[in-house]
XYZ file of C-alpha atoms in Angstrom:
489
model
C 105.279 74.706 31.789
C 103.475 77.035 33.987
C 102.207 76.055 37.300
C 98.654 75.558 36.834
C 98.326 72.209 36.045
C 100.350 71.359 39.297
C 98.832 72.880 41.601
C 95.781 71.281 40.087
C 97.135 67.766 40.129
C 98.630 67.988 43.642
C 95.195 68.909 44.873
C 94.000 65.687 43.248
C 96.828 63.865 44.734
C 96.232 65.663 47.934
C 92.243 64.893 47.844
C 93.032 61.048 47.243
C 94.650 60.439 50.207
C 97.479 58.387 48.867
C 100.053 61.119 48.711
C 103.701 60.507 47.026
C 102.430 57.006 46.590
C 99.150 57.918 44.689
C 98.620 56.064 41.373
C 98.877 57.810 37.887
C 95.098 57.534 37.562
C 95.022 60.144 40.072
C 96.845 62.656 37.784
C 94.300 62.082 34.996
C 91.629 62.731 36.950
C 91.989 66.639 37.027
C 92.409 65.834 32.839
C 88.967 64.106 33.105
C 87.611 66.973 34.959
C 88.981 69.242 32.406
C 86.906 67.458 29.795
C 83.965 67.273 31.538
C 84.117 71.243 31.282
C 84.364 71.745 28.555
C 82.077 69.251 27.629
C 79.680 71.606 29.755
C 80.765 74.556 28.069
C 80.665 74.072 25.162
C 76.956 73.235 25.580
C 76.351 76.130 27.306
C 77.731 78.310 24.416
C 75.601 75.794 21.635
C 72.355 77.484 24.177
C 72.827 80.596 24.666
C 73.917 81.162 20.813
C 71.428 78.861 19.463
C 69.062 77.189 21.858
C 68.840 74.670 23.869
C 68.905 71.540 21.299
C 71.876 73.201 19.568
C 74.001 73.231 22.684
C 73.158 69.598 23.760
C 74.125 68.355 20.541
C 77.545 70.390 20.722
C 78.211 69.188 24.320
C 77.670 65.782 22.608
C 79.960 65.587 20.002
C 82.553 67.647 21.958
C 82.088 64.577 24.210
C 82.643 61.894 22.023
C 85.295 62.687 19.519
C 88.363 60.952 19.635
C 90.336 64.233 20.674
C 89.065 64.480 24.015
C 88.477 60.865 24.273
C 92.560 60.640 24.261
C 92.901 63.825 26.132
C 90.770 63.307 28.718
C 92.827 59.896 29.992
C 96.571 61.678 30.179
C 97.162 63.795 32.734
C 98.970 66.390 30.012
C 97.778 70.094 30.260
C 95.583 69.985 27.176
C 92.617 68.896 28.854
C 91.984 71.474 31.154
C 93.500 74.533 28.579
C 90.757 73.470 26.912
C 87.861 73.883 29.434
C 89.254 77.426 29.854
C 89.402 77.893 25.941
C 86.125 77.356 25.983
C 84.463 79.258 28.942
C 86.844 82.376 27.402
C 85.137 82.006 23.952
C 81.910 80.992 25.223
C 81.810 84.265 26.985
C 83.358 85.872 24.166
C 80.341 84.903 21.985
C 77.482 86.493 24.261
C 79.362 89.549 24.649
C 79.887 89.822 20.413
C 76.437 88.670 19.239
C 74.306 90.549 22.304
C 76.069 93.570 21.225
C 75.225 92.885 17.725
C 71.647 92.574 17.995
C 71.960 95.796 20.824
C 70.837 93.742 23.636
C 72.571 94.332 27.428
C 75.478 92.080 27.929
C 75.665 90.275 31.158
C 77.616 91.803 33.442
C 79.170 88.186 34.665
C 80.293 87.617 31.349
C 83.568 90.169 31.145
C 84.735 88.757 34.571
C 84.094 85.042 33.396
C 86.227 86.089 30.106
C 89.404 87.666 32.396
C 89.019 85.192 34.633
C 89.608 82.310 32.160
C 92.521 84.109 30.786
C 94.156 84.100 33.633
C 93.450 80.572 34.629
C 94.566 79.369 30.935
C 97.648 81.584 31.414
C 98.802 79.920 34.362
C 97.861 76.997 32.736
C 99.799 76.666 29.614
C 100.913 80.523 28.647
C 99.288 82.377 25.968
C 97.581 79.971 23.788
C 93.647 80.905 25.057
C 94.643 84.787 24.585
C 95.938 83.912 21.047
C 93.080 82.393 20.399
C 90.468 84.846 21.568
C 92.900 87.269 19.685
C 92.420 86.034 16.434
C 88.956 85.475 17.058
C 88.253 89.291 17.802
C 91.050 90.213 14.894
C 89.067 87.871 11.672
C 86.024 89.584 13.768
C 87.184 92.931 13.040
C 88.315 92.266 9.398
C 85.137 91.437 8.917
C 83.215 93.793 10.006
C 85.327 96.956 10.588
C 84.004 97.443 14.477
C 85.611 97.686 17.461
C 83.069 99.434 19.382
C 81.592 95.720 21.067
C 84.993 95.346 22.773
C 84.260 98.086 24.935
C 81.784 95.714 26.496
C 84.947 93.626 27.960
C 85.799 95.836 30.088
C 89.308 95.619 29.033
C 90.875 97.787 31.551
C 89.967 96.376 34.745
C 89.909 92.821 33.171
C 93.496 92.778 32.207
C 94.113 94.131 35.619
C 92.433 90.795 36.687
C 94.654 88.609 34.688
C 98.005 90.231 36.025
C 96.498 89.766 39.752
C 96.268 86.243 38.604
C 99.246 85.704 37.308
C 101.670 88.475 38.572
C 101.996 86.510 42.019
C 103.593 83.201 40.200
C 105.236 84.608 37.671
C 107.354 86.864 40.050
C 108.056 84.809 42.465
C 109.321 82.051 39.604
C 111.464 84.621 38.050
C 113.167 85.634 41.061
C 113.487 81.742 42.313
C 114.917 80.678 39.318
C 116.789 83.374 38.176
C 115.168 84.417 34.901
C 116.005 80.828 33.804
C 112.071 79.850 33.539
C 111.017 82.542 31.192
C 114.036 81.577 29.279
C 113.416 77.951 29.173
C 109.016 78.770 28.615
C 109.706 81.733 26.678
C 112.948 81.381 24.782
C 113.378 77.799 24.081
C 109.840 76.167 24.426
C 107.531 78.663 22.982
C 109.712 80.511 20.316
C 111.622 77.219 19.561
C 108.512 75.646 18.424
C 107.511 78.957 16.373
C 110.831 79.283 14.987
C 111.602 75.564 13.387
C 110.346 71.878 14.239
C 110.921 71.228 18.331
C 110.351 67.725 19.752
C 111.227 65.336 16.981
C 107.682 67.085 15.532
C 108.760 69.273 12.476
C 105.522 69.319 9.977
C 104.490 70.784 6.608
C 101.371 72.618 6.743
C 98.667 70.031 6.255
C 99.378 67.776 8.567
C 95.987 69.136 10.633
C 94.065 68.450 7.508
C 94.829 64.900 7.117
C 94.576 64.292 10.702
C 91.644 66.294 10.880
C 89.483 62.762 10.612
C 91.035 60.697 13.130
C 90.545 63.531 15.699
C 87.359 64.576 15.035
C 85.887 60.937 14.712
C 83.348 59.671 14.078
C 81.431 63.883 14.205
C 84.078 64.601 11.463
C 81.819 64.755 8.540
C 79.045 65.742 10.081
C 81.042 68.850 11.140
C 82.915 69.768 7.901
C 79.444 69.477 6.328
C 77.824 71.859 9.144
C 80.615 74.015 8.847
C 80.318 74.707 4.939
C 76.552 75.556 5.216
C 77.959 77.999 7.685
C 80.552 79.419 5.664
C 77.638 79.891 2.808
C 75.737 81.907 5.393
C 78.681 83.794 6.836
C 77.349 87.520 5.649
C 73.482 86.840 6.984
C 74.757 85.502 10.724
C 76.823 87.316 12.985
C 76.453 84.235 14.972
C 78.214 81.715 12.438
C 80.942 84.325 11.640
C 82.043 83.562 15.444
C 81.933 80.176 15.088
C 83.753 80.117 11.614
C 86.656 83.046 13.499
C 87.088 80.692 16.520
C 87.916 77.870 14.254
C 89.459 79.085 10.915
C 92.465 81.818 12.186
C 93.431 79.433 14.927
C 93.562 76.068 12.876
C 95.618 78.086 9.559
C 98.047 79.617 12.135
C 99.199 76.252 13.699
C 99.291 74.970 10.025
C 102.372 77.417 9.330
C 103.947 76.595 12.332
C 106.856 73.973 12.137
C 106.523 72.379 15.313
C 103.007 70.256 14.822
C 100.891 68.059 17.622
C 97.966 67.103 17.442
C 96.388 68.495 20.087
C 97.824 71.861 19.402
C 94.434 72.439 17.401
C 92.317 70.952 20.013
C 91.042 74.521 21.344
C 89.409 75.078 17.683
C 87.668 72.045 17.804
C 84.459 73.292 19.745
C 83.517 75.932 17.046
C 83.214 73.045 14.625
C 80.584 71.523 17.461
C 78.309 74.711 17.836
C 78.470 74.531 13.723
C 76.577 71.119 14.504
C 73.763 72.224 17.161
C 73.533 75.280 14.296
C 72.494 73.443 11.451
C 69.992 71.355 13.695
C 67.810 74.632 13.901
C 67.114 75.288 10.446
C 64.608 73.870 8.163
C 65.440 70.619 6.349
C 65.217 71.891 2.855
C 67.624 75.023 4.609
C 70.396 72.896 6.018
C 70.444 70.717 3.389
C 70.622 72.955 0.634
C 73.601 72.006 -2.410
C 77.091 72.807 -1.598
C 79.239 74.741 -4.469
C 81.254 72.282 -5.974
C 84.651 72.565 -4.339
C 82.651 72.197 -1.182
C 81.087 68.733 -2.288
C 84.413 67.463 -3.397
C 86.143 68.344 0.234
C 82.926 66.401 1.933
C 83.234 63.847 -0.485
C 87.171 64.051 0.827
C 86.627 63.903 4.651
C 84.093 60.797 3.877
C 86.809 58.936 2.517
C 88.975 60.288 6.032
C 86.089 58.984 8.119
C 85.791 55.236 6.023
C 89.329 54.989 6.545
C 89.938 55.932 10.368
C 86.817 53.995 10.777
C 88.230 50.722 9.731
C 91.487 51.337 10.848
C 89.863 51.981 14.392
C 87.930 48.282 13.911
C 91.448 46.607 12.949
C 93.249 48.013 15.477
C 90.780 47.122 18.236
C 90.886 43.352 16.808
C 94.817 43.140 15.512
C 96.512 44.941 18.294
C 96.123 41.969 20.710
C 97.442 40.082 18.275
C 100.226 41.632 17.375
C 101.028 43.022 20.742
C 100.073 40.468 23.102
C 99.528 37.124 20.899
C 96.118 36.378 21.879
C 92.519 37.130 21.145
C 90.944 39.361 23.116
C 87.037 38.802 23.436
C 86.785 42.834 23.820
C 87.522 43.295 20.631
C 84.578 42.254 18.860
C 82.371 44.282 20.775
C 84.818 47.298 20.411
C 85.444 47.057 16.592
C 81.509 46.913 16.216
C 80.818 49.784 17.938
C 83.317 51.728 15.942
C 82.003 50.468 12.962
C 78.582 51.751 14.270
C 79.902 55.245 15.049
C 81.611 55.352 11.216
C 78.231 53.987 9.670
C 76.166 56.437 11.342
C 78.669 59.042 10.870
C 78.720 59.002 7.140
C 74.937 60.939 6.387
C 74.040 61.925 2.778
C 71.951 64.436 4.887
C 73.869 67.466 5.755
C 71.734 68.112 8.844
C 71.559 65.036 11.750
C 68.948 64.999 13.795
C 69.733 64.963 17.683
C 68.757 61.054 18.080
C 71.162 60.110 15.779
C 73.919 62.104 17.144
C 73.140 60.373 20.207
C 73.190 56.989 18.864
C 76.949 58.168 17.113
C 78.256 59.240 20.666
C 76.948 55.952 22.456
C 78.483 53.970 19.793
C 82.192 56.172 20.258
C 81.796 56.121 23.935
C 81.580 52.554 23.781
C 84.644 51.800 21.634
C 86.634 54.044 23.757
C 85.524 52.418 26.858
C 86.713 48.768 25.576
C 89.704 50.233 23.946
C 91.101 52.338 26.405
C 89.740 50.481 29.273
C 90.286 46.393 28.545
C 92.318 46.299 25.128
C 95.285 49.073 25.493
C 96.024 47.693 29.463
C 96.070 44.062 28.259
C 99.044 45.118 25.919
C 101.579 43.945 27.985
C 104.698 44.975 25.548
C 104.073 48.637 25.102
C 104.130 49.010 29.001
C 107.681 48.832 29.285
C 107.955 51.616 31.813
C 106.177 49.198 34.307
C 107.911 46.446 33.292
C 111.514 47.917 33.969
C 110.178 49.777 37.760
C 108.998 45.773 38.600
C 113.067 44.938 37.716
C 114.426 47.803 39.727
C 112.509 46.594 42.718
C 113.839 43.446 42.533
C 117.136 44.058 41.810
C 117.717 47.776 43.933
C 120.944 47.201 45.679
C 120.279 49.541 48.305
C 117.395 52.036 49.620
C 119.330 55.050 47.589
C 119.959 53.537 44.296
C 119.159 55.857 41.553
C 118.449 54.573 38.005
C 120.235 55.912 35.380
C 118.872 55.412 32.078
C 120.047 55.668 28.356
C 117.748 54.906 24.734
C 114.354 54.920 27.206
C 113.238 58.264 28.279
C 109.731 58.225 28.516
C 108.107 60.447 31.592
C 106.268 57.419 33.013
C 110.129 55.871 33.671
C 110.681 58.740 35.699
C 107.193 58.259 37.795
C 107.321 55.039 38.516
C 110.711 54.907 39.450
C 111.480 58.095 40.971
C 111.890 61.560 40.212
C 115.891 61.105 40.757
C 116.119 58.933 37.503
C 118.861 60.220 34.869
C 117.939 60.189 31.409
C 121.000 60.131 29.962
C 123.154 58.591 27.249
C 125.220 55.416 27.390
C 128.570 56.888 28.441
C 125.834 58.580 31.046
C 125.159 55.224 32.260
C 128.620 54.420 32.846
C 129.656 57.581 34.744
C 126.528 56.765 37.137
C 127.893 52.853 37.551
C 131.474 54.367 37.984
C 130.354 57.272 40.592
C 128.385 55.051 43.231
C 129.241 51.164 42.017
C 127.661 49.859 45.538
C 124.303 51.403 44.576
C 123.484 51.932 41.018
C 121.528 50.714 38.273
C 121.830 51.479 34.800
C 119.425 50.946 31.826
C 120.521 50.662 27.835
C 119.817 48.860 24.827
C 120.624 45.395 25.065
C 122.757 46.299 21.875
C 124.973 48.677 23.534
C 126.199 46.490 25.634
C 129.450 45.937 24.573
C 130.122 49.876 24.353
C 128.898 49.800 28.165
C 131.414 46.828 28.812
C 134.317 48.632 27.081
C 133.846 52.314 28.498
C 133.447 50.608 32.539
C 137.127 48.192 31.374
C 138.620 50.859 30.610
C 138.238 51.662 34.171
C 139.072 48.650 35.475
C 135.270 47.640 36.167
C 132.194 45.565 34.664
C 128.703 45.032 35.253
C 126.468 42.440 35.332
C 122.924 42.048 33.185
C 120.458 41.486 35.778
C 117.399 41.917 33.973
C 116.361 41.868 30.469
C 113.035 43.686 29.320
C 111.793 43.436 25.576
C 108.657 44.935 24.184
C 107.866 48.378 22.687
C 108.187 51.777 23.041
C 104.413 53.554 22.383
C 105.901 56.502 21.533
C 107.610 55.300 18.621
C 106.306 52.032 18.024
C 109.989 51.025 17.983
C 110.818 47.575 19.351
C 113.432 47.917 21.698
C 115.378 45.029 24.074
C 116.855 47.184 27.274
C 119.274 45.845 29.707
C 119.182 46.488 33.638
C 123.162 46.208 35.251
C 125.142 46.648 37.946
C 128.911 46.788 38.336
C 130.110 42.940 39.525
C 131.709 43.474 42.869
């Protein structure tokens, strides 16, 4: 990845105090902060296309959905590519609609637009120019105009974004010998484009059926904000932004193989300005009858919202349970709130009125506090990473031993237990035990151990199970039993 996102977490980690030994909550805080601007700018957008209600309710449900809810607690890129998603488009959207109604555009707006290109760049590579480029292209195949652009000052902009960016990406290149743009360019980029990377090969539609879970509980709401806006696309120059910055962007990741969920995530704010829209029309206006291929998809999403709903409530009270054996008292309060978001959600009205949407975001807010903050850390079992760092430390040979590990390669293995760790194979492991038998440690499934017994025979060696760790891996929701060894002396 580019280095953005480092530079911003080491100046969290530098601002803490704690240095090398600062906790992983310190990572997540630049996500948090990358929320929290978009949050912001998203409601500044909602204003300044559509007043100052409309914006506040955008900022609100781009606050509360479940998206940035998750998001905003990993300390991933996504976060803070969206913040500068949205201050691009924001900016984007004064420039195209004052120029529309032949009002002066603010001459802060071009810079803010370069500006955030450049940041997003160095952030996570194209993505917020491909999005601003489909926005502008629909734009255009709409309307047949390009004369607005020249209000971007494109010139001296993109000049802008190569001062930016032109610093790193040199001095990159040269360190690493082309191999970066190789790796970025070659294999993580075009990989993904090309066929399914990361395990994550989709058909198109996975977005749509997902669409409910991350857009809880405004999903509804949104999809029936966003069809009164598609039935007033020709009258509002306005709308046909909102409908280009989500449309284009959402279809294209559709058709590609490799799918995420929070590749879509920088689409999600034009569904939220759809929302502060239909707050400023009339009643009988906003909730005028859909055609009928639009009822039937509302009719579909309110099925998507019943069901995350519940499964939201069950989880909250079930994965103690399951996880953990116990009852957690958390849960009740937690499963009624979501059920409170989902109820309120679910409006025969087309148009909410701004109480209620705050009502739906206290209720959200509220689930994701419990969940996130008392029910997910009591889980004991699906924290294996810091279950297997508390066995190193007891059992570390010596002040150098490096952990070598096979069947468990998740990235918070490698924090907690050092940046050294091998993620390897098991024949890996056993070349590690071989190389330095004094000092290392080696982690596999507790069923390859007899592989891991015959391959260190064979060289006249064996190792001992020191620890055994059992729970299960989040990523997969695979239950896994790992062994820690050493070779016997």
């Amino acid at each position: 990845k580019p280095i953005g996102i480092y530079w911003l977490q080491s100046a969290a980690v530098a601002l803490s105090g704690e240095g090398a030994e600062a906790p992983i909550w310190v990572y997540r805080l630049v996500s948090a902060l990358g929320i929290a601007i978009a949050v912001v700018a998203t409601a500044w957008t909602g204003a300044n296309l559509f007043g100052a209600n409309a914006g506040l309710v955008a900022g609100l449900v781009m606050a509360a959905i479940f998206a940035t809810a998750f998001e905003g607690r990993d300390a991933k890129t996504d976060a803070m590519l969206l913040a500068c998603c949205v201050i691009a488009q924001g900016a984007l959207a004064q420039i195209y609609t004052s120029s529309r109604r032949n009002e002066a555009v603010g001459s802060h707006l071009p810079w803010i637009f370069w500006v955030a290109q450049g940041a997003a760049i160095l952030i996570k590579g194209p993505i917020a120019p491909l999005l601003s480029a489909l926005t502008v292209a629909v734009l255009f195949a709409f309307e047949r105009d390009w004369r607005w652009l020249s209000k971007l000052k494109a010139g001296r902009g993109l000049a802008l974004v190569l001062l930016i960016i032109l610093p790193w990406l040199v001095l990159i290149t040269w360190k690493s010998g082309g191999t970066f743009l190789q790796q970025a360019v070659g294999k993580d980029m075009l990989g993904k484009v090309a066929q399914g990377e990361e395990s994550h090969g989709l058909p198109p539609g996975f977005y749509v059926l997902t669409y409910s879970l991350f857009m809880w509980p405004f999903g509804l709401i949104a999809v029936g904000a966003g069809l009164q806006a598609l039935n007033r696309l020709r009258e509002d120059p306005r709308l046909r932004f909102c409908l280009a910055w989500y449309i284009p962007f959402w279809l294209l990741f559709e058709l590609i193989p490799t799918k995420l969920p929070h590749y879509v995530l920088p689409a999600y704010p034009g569904m939220a300005l759809m929302v502060g829209w239909l707050l400023t029309l009339k009643p009988q206006d906003a909730n005028a009858p859909l055609q009928r291929w639009q009822t039937w998809l509302w009719w579909a999403t309110a099925f998507g919202l019943a069901l995350v709903t519940t499964g939201l409530a069950v989880l909250c009270i079930a994965a103690p349970l399951y996880f953990a054996g116990t009852f957690s008292w958390s849960s009740i309060p937690a499963a009624l709130a979501a059920l409170g978001a989902g109820y309120l959600g679910f409006s025969r009205q087309l148009q909410v009125r701004l109480g209620r949407i705050g009502a739906i975001a206290i209720c959200a807010g509220t689930t994701y506090a419990l969940l996130f903050g008392v029910i997910a850390p009591s889980l004991k079992p699906i924290w294996m990473s810091r279950e297997i760092e508390a066995a190193v430390r007891a059992n570390r040979p010596c002040e150098t031993t490096v952990l070598a590990s096979a069947g468990y390669h998740e990235p918070s293995l490698v924090f907690l237990v050092g940046t050294k760790t091998i993620l390897t194979n098991v024949d890996g492991t056993a070349q590690h035990l071989l190389v330095d038998p004094a000092c290392a440690l080696a982690l596999a499934p507790v069923g390859d151990e007899k592989r891991l017994d015959g391959l260190l025979a064979g060289q006249g060696r064996a190792a001992n199970r020191v620890a055994r760790i059992d729970g299960v891996n989040y990523s997969s929701g695979e239950k896994m039993s790992l062994g820690l060894y050493r070779i016997i002396n």
